[in-house]
């Protein structure tokens, strides 16, 4: 019974958000609350929610202060040289822009934090997509899939969880998987090339000067016009001849990057209201701090190094980093308040989404639905597949890491799969490596807080992102699995 209700709860949630009948934050709260009552455990709803909130509170704190920190770094111009380099490469060519999105997301993903990757990638690429009328879900889909492949780095989380759960060395799991993961990343770049060609075919190949001219174009909900209605976009001229990133505004103005879900059903923020306050890379913006460039660069490198070395918990590191960045770059209190206010919308929306997800995960775990679902899936594996448990683990990692948190999968399900594999002579190392396969899809899961940073900053509805991305992310995961099997890694 709990198994059926668990799958029904997940299906109800996905249908509601993909059909845009409810906002993600409302669905994350109301759907699990209803199903908690249906399973006869309504009296325990408060306990389940508080437990879920307690588990996700560090993640919410990390995202809050990460948004403030990297928002300030964008304000002061730390990433301006990177953006200019991307512009020189992209040259207003949709194909190059999509490929550049994949490359940038993969490079920034080396820090192991998805929210950081999405903030930097969207800040750099959003204005180009908007200016040329490109599909914003192409940007979110490519960025999420590239980050998902890179999320398997030992300091990214899944590999460390698999090593801990099965008492293995993280290096023994990750290093042999590098060729297979490399194949997955190459597939993401190839996918970006194909999607970029579709966008180029639809929009044409413009020069940067042509892209700067005020124009009316279209932003689609799917690449190449293969889905979703077209809506006109009126794009104003950039603030300067050097466009590139949607920078936060000067003190006292509204933030350039909007919160997730504007409530009007406009998936891409198309139309005049979407471009209100839109700014490009203004080399004269008052928040720039060129004299502090190397301090900010050193602070960011130190912060990322401390994250990788796990010197302190990540929320603590971002809290300290945000406080230092604000104090040094904006020593006057009014300026600090203005910077915090400029990013408050993003902070509030993302933090709210995380705590709403805590209701979903709390009920799913507390009622026992997730355990019954996992046990049913494992029990459904035919006995004849026992010697092929590594393959089974790889295939199961796609749906399980999408519908479950990484903690739930790696600490709850993976040991069961490893035990079943051991009974048929399958090494725990092979099981652990196969468990990493589904991460490309996992990064677009509604239970991953970072994805709300991505869709919020990109002005894309989560349902539209899901419809577009899931098929490509699942295919990327299968490419990683196939490469692992062909190379004898899994």
JSON list of N, CA, C and O in Angstrom, two decimals, residues 1 29 73 113 128 147 180 201 278 303 329 364 382 417 432-433 468 473 486:
[
{"chain": "A", "resi": 1, "resn": "UNK", "atom": "N", "xyz": [0.83, -1.21, 0.00]},
{"chain": "A", "resi": 1, "resn": "UNK", "atom": "CA", "xyz": [0.00, 0.00, 0.00]},
{"chain": "A", "resi": 1, "resn": "UNK", "atom": "C", "xyz": [0.86, 1.26, 0.00]},
{"chain": "A", "resi": 1, "resn": "UNK", "atom": "O", "xyz": [0.64, 2.20, -0.76]},
{"chain": "A", "resi": 29, "resn": "UNK", "atom": "N", "xyz": [4.46, 21.26, -0.81]},
{"chain": "A", "resi": 29, "resn": "UNK", "atom": "CA", "xyz": [3.88, 21.29, 0.53]},
{"chain": "A", "resi": 29, "resn": "UNK", "atom": "C", "xyz": [2.55, 20.55, 0.58]},
{"chain": "A", "resi": 29, "resn": "UNK", "atom": "O", "xyz": [2.34, 19.68, 1.45]},
{"chain": "A", "resi": 73, "resn": "UNK", "atom": "N", "xyz": [30.20, 39.00, -5.70]},
{"chain": "A", "resi": 73, "resn": "UNK", "atom": "CA", "xyz": [31.34, 38.83, -6.61]},
{"chain": "A", "resi": 73, "resn": "UNK", "atom": "C", "xyz": [30.97, 39.26, -8.04]},
{"chain": "A", "resi": 73, "resn": "UNK", "atom": "O", "xyz": [31.80, 39.81, -8.77]},
{"chain": "A", "resi": 113, "resn": "UNK", "atom": "N", "xyz": [30.00, 22.30, -6.25]},
{"chain": "A", "resi": 113, "resn": "UNK", "atom": "CA", "xyz": [28.75, 22.84, -5.72]},
{"chain": "A", "resi": 113, "resn": "UNK", "atom": "C", "xyz": [27.86, 23.27, -6.87]},
{"chain": "A", "resi": 113, "resn": "UNK", "atom": "O", "xyz": [28.23, 24.14, -7.67]},
{"chain": "A", "resi": 128, "resn": "UNK", "atom": "N", "xyz": [22.91, 36.75, -23.23]},
{"chain": "A", "resi": 128, "resn": "UNK", "atom": "CA", "xyz": [23.09, 36.35, -24.63]},
{"chain": "A", "resi": 128, "resn": "UNK", "atom": "C", "xyz": [21.87, 35.59, -25.14]},
{"chain": "A", "resi": 128, "resn": "UNK", "atom": "O", "xyz": [21.39, 35.83, -26.25]},
{"chain": "A", "resi": 147, "resn": "UNK", "atom": "N", "xyz": [26.57, 19.75, -15.28]},
{"chain": "A", "resi": 147, "resn": "UNK", "atom": "CA", "xyz": [26.87, 19.74, -13.85]},
{"chain": "A", "resi": 147, "resn": "UNK", "atom": "C", "xyz": [26.61, 18.37, -13.23]},
{"chain": "A", "resi": 147, "resn": "UNK", "atom": "O", "xyz": [27.34, 17.94, -12.33]},
{"chain": "A", "resi": 180, "resn": "UNK", "atom": "N", "xyz": [34.60, 6.67, -18.41]},
{"chain": "A", "resi": 180, "resn": "UNK", "atom": "CA", "xyz": [33.15, 6.60, -18.66]},
{"chain": "A", "resi": 180, "resn": "UNK", "atom": "C", "xyz": [32.51, 7.97, -18.44]},
{"chain": "A", "resi": 180, "resn": "UNK", "atom": "O", "xyz": [31.65, 8.41, -19.22]},
{"chain": "A", "resi": 201, "resn": "UNK", "atom": "N", "xyz": [19.82, 27.38, -36.74]},
{"chain": "A", "resi": 201, "resn": "UNK", "atom": "CA", "xyz": [18.94, 27.23, -37.90]},
{"chain": "A", "resi": 201, "resn": "UNK", "atom": "C", "xyz": [17.68, 28.06, -37.72]},
{"chain": "A", "resi": 201, "resn": "UNK", "atom": "O", "xyz": [17.16, 28.65, -38.68]},
{"chain": "A", "resi": 278, "resn": "UNK", "atom": "N", "xyz": [16.51, 44.99, -17.11]},
{"chain": "A", "resi": 278, "resn": "UNK", "atom": "CA", "xyz": [17.54, 44.14, -17.68]},
{"chain": "A", "resi": 278, "resn": "UNK", "atom": "C", "xyz": [18.78, 44.95, -18.02]},
{"chain": "A", "resi": 278, "resn": "UNK", "atom": "O", "xyz": [18.70, 46.00, -18.63]},
{"chain": "A", "resi": 303, "resn": "UNK", "atom": "N", "xyz": [38.07, 30.16, -0.58]},
{"chain": "A", "resi": 303, "resn": "UNK", "atom": "CA", "xyz": [36.78, 29.59, -0.18]},
{"chain": "A", "resi": 303, "resn": "UNK", "atom": "C", "xyz": [36.54, 28.24, -0.84]},
{"chain": "A", "resi": 303, "resn": "UNK", "atom": "O", "xyz": [36.15, 27.26, -0.19]},
{"chain": "A", "resi": 329, "resn": "UNK", "atom": "N", "xyz": [34.33, 44.93, 0.42]},
{"chain": "A", "resi": 329, "resn": "UNK", "atom": "CA", "xyz": [33.95, 45.62, -0.82]},
{"chain": "A", "resi": 329, "resn": "UNK", "atom": "C", "xyz": [33.00, 46.79, -0.59]},
{"chain": "A", "resi": 329, "resn": "UNK", "atom": "O", "xyz": [33.02, 47.76, -1.36]},
{"chain": "A", "resi": 364, "resn": "UNK", "atom": "N", "xyz": [7.89, 11.66, 2.70]},
{"chain": "A", "resi": 364, "resn": "UNK", "atom": "CA", "xyz": [8.28, 10.48, 1.93]},
{"chain": "A", "resi": 364, "resn": "UNK", "atom": "C", "xyz": [9.09, 9.52, 2.79]},
{"chain": "A", "resi": 364, "resn": "UNK", "atom": "O", "xyz": [8.92, 8.30, 2.73]},
{"chain": "A", "resi": 382, "resn": "UNK", "atom": "N", "xyz": [14.74, -9.74, -11.27]},
{"chain": "A", "resi": 382, "resn": "UNK", "atom": "CA", "xyz": [14.72, -11.20, -11.42]},
{"chain": "A", "resi": 382, "resn": "UNK", "atom": "C", "xyz": [15.98, -11.85, -10.88]},
{"chain": "A", "resi": 382, "resn": "UNK", "atom": "O", "xyz": [17.08, -11.27, -10.94]},
{"chain": "A", "resi": 417, "resn": "UNK", "atom": "N", "xyz": [21.61, -3.23, -2.56]},
{"chain": "A", "resi": 417, "resn": "UNK", "atom": "CA", "xyz": [22.05, -3.66, -3.89]},
{"chain": "A", "resi": 417, "resn": "UNK", "atom": "C", "xyz": [23.42, -4.32, -3.82]},
{"chain": "A", "resi": 417, "resn": "UNK", "atom": "O", "xyz": [23.68, -5.33, -4.50]},
{"chain": "A", "resi": 432, "resn": "UNK", "atom": "N", "xyz": [29.34, 0.29, -6.56]},
{"chain": "A", "resi": 432, "resn": "UNK", "atom": "CA", "xyz": [29.53, 1.69, -6.20]},
{"chain": "A", "resi": 432, "resn": "UNK", "atom": "C", "xyz": [29.73, 2.54, -7.45]},
{"chain": "A", "resi": 432, "resn": "UNK", "atom": "O", "xyz": [29.17, 3.64, -7.56]},
{"chain": "A", "resi": 433, "resn": "UNK", "atom": "N", "xyz": [30.54, 2.06, -8.38]},
{"chain": "A", "resi": 433, "resn": "UNK", "atom": "CA", "xyz": [30.76, 2.82, -9.62]},
{"chain": "A", "resi": 433, "resn": "UNK", "atom": "C", "xyz": [29.47, 2.96, -10.42]},
{"chain": "A", "resi": 433, "resn": "UNK", "atom": "O", "xyz": [29.16, 4.03, -10.95]},
{"chain": "A", "resi": 468, "resn": "UNK", "atom": "N", "xyz": [11.87, 19.36, -20.83]},
{"chain": "A", "resi": 468, "resn": "UNK", "atom": "CA", "xyz": [12.94, 19.44, -21.82]},
{"chain": "A", "resi": 468, "resn": "UNK", "atom": "C", "xyz": [14.17, 18.62, -21.41]},
{"chain": "A", "resi": 468, "resn": "UNK", "atom": "O", "xyz": [14.77, 17.94, -22.25]},
{"chain": "A", "resi": 473, "resn": "UNK", "atom": "N", "xyz": [19.05, 14.21, -20.08]},
{"chain": "A", "resi": 473, "resn": "UNK", "atom": "CA", "xyz": [19.84, 13.81, -18.92]},
{"chain": "A", "resi": 473, "resn": "UNK", "atom": "C", "xyz": [19.84, 12.29, -18.76]},
{"chain": "A", "resi": 473, "resn": "UNK", "atom": "O", "xyz": [20.88, 11.69, -18.45]},
{"chain": "A", "resi": 486, "resn": "UNK", "atom": "N", "xyz": [31.30, -1.12, -21.66]},
{"chain": "A", "resi": 486, "resn": "UNK", "atom": "CA", "xyz": [32.19, -1.42, -22.77]},
{"chain": "A", "resi": 486, "resn": "UNK", "atom": "C", "xyz": [33.66, -1.44, -22.35]},
{"chain": "A", "resi": 486, "resn": "UNK", "atom": "O", "xyz": [34.46, -2.24, -22.83]}
]
